[in-house]
Tab-separated table of C-alpha atoms in Angstrom:
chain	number	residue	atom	x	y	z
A	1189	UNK	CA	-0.194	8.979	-10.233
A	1190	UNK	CA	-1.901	5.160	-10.552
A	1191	UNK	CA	-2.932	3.753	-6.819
A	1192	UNK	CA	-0.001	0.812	-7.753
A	1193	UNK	CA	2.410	0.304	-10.054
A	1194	UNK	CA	2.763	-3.906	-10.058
A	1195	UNK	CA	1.440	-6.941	-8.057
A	1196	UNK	CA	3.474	-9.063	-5.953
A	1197	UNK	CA	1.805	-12.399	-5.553
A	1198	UNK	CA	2.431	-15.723	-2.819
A	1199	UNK	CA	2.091	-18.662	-5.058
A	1200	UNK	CA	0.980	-21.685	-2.223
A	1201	UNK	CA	-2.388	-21.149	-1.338
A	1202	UNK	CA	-2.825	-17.773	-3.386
A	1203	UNK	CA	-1.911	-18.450	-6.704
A	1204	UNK	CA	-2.175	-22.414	-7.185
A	1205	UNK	CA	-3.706	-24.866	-4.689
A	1206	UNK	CA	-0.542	-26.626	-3.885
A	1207	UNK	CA	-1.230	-26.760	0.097
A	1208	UNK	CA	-2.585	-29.932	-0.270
A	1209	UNK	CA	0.107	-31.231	-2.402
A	1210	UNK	CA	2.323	-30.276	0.291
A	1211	UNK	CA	0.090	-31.954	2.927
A	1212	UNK	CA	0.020	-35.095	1.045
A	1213	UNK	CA	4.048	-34.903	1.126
A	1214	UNK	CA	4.296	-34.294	4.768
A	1215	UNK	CA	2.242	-37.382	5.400
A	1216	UNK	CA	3.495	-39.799	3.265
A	1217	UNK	CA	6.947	-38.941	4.722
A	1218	UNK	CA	5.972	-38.972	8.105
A	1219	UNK	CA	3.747	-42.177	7.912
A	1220	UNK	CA	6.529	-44.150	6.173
A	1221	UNK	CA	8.534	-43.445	9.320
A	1222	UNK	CA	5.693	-44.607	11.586
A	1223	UNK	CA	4.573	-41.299	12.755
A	1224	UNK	CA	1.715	-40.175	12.959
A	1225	UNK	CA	0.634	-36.696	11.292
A	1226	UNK	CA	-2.738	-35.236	9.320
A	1227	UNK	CA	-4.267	-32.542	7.821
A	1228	UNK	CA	-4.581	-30.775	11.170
A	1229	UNK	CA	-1.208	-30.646	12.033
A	1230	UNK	CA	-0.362	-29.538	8.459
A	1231	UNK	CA	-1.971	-26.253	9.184
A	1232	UNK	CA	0.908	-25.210	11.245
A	1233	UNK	CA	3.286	-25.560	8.160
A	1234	UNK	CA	0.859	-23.257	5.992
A	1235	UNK	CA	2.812	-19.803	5.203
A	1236	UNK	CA	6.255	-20.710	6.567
A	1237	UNK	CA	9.471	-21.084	4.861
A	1238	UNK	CA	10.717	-25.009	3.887
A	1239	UNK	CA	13.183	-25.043	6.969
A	1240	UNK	CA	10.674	-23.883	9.455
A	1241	UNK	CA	8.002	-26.403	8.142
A	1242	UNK	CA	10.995	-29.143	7.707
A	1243	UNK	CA	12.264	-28.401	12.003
A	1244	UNK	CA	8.493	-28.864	12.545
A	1245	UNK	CA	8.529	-32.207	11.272
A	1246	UNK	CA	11.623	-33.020	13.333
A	1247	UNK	CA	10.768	-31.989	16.429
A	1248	UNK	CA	7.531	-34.234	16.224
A	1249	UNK	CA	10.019	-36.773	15.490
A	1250	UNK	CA	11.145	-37.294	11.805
A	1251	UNK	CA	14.657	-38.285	11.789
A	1252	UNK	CA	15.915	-36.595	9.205
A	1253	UNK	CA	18.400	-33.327	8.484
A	1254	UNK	CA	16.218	-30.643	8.056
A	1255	UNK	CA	17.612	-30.055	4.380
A	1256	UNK	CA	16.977	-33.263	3.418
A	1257	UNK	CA	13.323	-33.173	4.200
A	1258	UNK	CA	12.919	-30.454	2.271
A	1259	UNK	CA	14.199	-31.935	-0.815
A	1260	UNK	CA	12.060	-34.811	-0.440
A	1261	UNK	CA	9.055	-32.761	0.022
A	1262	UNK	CA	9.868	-30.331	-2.504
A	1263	UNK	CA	10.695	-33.593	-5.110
A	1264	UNK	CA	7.323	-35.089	-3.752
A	1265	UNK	CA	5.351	-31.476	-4.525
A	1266	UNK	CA	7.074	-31.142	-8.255
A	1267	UNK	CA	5.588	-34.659	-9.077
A	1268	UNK	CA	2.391	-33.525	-8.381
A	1269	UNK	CA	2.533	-30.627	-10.087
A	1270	UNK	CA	3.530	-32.130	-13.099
A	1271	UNK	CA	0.485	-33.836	-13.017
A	1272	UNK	CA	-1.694	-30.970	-12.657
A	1273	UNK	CA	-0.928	-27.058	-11.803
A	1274	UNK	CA	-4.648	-26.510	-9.098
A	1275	UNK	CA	-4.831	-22.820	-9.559
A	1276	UNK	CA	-6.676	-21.066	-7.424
A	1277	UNK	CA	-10.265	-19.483	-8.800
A	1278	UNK	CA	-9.787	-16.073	-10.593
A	1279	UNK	CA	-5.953	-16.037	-10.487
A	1280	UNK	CA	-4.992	-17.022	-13.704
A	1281	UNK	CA	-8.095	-14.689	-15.011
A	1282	UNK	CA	-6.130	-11.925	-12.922
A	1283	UNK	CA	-2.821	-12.182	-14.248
A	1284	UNK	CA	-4.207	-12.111	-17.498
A	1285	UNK	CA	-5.750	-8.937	-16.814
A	1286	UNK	CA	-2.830	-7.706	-15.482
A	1287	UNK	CA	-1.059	-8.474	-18.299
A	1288	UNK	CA	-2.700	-7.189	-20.618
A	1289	UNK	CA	-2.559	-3.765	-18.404
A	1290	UNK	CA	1.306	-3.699	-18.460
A	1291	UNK	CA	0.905	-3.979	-15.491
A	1292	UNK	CA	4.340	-6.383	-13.984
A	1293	UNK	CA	4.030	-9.231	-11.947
A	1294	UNK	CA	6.784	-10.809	-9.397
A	1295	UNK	CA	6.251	-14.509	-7.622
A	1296	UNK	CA	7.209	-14.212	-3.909
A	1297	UNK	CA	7.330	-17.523	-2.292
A	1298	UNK	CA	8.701	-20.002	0.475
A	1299	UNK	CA	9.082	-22.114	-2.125
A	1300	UNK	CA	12.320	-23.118	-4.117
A	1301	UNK	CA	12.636	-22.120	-7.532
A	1302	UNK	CA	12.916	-25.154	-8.368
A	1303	UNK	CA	9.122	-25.466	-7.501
A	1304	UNK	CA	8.587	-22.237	-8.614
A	1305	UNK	CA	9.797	-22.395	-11.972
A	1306	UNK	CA	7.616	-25.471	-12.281
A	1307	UNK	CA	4.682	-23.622	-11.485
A	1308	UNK	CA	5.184	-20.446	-13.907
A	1309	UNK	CA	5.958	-22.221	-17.121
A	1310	UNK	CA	2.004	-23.105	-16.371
A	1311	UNK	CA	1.068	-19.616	-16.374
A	1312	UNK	CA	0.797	-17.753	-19.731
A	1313	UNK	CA	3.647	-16.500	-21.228
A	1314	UNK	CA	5.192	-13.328	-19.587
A	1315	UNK	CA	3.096	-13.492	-16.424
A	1316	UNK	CA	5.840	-12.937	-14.099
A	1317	UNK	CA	9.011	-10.273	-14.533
A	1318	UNK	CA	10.612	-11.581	-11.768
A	1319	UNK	CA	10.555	-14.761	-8.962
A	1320	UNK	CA	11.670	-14.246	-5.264
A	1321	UNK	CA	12.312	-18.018	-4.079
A	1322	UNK	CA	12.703	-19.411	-0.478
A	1323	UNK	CA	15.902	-20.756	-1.052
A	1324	UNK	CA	17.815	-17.284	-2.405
A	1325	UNK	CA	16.492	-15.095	0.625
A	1326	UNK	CA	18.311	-13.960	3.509
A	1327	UNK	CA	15.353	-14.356	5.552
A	1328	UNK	CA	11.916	-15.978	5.032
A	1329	UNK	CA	8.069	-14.958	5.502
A	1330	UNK	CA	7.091	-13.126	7.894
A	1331	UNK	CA	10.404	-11.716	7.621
A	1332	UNK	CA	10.029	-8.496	5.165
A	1333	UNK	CA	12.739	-8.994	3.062
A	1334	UNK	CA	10.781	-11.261	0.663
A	1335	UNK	CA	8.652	-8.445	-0.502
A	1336	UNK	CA	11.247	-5.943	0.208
A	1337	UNK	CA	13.188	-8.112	-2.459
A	1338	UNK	CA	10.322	-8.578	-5.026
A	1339	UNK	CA	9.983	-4.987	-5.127
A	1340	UNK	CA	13.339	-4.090	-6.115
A	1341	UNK	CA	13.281	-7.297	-8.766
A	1342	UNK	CA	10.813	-4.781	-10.482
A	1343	UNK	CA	12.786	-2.051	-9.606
A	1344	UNK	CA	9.796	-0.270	-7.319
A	1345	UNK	CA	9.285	0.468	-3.315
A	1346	UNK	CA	7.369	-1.905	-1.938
A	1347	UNK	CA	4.871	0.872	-1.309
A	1348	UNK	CA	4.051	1.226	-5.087
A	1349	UNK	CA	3.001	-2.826	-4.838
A	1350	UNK	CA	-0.109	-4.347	-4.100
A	1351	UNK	CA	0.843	-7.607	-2.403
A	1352	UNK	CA	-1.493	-10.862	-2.764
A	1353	UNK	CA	-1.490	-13.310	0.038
A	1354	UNK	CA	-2.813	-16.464	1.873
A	1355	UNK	CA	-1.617	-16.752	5.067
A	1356	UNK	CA	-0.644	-15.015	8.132
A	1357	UNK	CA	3.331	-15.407	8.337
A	1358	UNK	CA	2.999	-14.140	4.588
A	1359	UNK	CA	0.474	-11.447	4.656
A	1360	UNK	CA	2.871	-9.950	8.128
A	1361	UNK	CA	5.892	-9.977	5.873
A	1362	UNK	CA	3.899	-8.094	2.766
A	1363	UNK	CA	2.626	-5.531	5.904
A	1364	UNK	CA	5.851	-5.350	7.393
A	1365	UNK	CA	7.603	-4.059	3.881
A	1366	UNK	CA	5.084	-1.760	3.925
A	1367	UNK	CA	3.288	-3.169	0.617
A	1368	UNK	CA	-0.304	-2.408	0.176
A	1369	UNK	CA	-0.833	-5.907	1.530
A	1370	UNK	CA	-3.849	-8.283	0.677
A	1371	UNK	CA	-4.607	-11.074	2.573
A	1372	UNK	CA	-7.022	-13.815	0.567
A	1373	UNK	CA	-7.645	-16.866	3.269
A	1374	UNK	CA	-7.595	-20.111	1.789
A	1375	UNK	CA	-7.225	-23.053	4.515
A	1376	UNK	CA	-6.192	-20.656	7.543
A	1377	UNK	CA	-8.353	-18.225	8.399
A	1378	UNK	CA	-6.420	-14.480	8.871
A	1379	UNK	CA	-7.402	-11.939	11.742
A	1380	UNK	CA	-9.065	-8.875	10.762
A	1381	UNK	CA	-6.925	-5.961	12.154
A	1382	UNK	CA	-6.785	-2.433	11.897
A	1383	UNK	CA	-6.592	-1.117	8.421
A	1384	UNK	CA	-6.537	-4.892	6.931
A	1385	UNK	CA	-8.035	-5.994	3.658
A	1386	UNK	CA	-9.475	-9.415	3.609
A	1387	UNK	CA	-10.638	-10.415	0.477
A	1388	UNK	CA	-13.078	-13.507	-0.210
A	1389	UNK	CA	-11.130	-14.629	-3.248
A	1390	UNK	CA	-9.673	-13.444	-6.407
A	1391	UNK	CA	-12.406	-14.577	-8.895
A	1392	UNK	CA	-14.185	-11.049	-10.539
A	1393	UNK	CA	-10.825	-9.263	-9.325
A	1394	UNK	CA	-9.298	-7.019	-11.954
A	1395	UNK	CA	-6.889	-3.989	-12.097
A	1396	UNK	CA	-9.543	-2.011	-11.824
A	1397	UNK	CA	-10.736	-3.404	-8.806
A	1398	UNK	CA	-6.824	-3.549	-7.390
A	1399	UNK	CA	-6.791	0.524	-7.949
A	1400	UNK	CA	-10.250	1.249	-5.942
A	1401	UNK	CA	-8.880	-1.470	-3.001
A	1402	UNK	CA	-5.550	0.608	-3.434
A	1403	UNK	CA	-6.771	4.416	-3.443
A	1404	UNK	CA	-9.038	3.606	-0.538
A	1405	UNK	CA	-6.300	1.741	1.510
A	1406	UNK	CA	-3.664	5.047	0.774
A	1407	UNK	CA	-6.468	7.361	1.729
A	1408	UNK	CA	-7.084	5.618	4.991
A	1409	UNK	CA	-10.334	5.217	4.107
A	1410	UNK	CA	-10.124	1.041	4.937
């Protein structure tokens, strides 16, 4: 039996760049109601799901519904990505690879599909079997049920998936489904922890490279 049977990726911060999109939103917003907010503080939002980030934003003082904050960040994100999709080194080379493996692909992010479905018609054609968006979960990252979810898009246990991820709340809810998790820091650095794989990046990743991480994380020897 293979080591995995498909790859379940984050898309902010793992597969495109669009943290700083998202930081650039939260700013603007905030500074055009005379708050104050930076690139600091946007580290806390890094990971979470758009309700979480958007309660953030009130309780340092935005007065705004939570659900309309989100819109307006997710409108100001889109815009931005129309522009220019910032993917992150190796990942499109990766899902090419996988690809060409037969090996499926879902998209599991905080993100709504509206976002989402911005992003993917960027990748190549057939890149993704399946999308898991922020907005049609019954619970976001670190929650498990977004990978729990993705799995069964493909119609696998999460245990057969090697799961591709950026930041903490994410990389606990591909743990917590019991995925064979990877974290791959971007902005926020990610505590090393028993039986954890960090990687440094994606770039010179391949499914060859997934099935060696994989057989060495199921024989406990990681």
């Amino acid at each position: 039996m293979d080591t995995f049977a498909a790859v379940l990726w984050d898309m902010d911060g793992t597969l495109v760049d669009t943290e700083p999109y998202w930081m650039r939103a939260e700013t603007d917003l905030m500074h055009a109601h005379g708050l104050n907010w930076d690139e600091e503080k946007g580290l806390l939002m890094v990971g979470n799901d758009l309700l979480t980030s958007a309660r953030i934003l009130v309780d340092h003082g935005l007065p705004l519904p939570p659900e309309e904050i989100v819109e307006i960040l997710l409108d100001a994100v889109i815009e931005q990505v129309a522009e220019h999709v910032p993917f992150r080194p190796g990942a499109r080379e990766l899902l090419d690879a996988l690809r060409a493996a037969d090996i499926p692909c879902a998209l599991v992010t905080m993100s709504y599909r509206r976002l989402a479905e911005a992003v993917v018609a960027a990748c190549p054609p057939g890149s993704f079997r399946a999308l898991v968006t922020g907005d049609e979960v019954p619970a976001g990252k670190p929650d498990p049920a977004p990978y729990v979810l993705g799995a069964e898009a493909l119609g696998l246990a999460p245990e057969d998936c090697v799961a591709l991820e950026d930041s903490i709340p994410g990389l606990t809810s591909a743990e917590a489904a019991g995925t064979l998790a990877l974290g791959v820091p971007h902005l926020v650095p990610i505590p090393e922890a028993p039986g954890r794989v960090l990687l440094p990046g994606l770039s010179g990743i391949g499914p060859v490279e997934l099935r060696e991480i994989a057989g060495r994380m199921r024989s406990g020897r990681i």
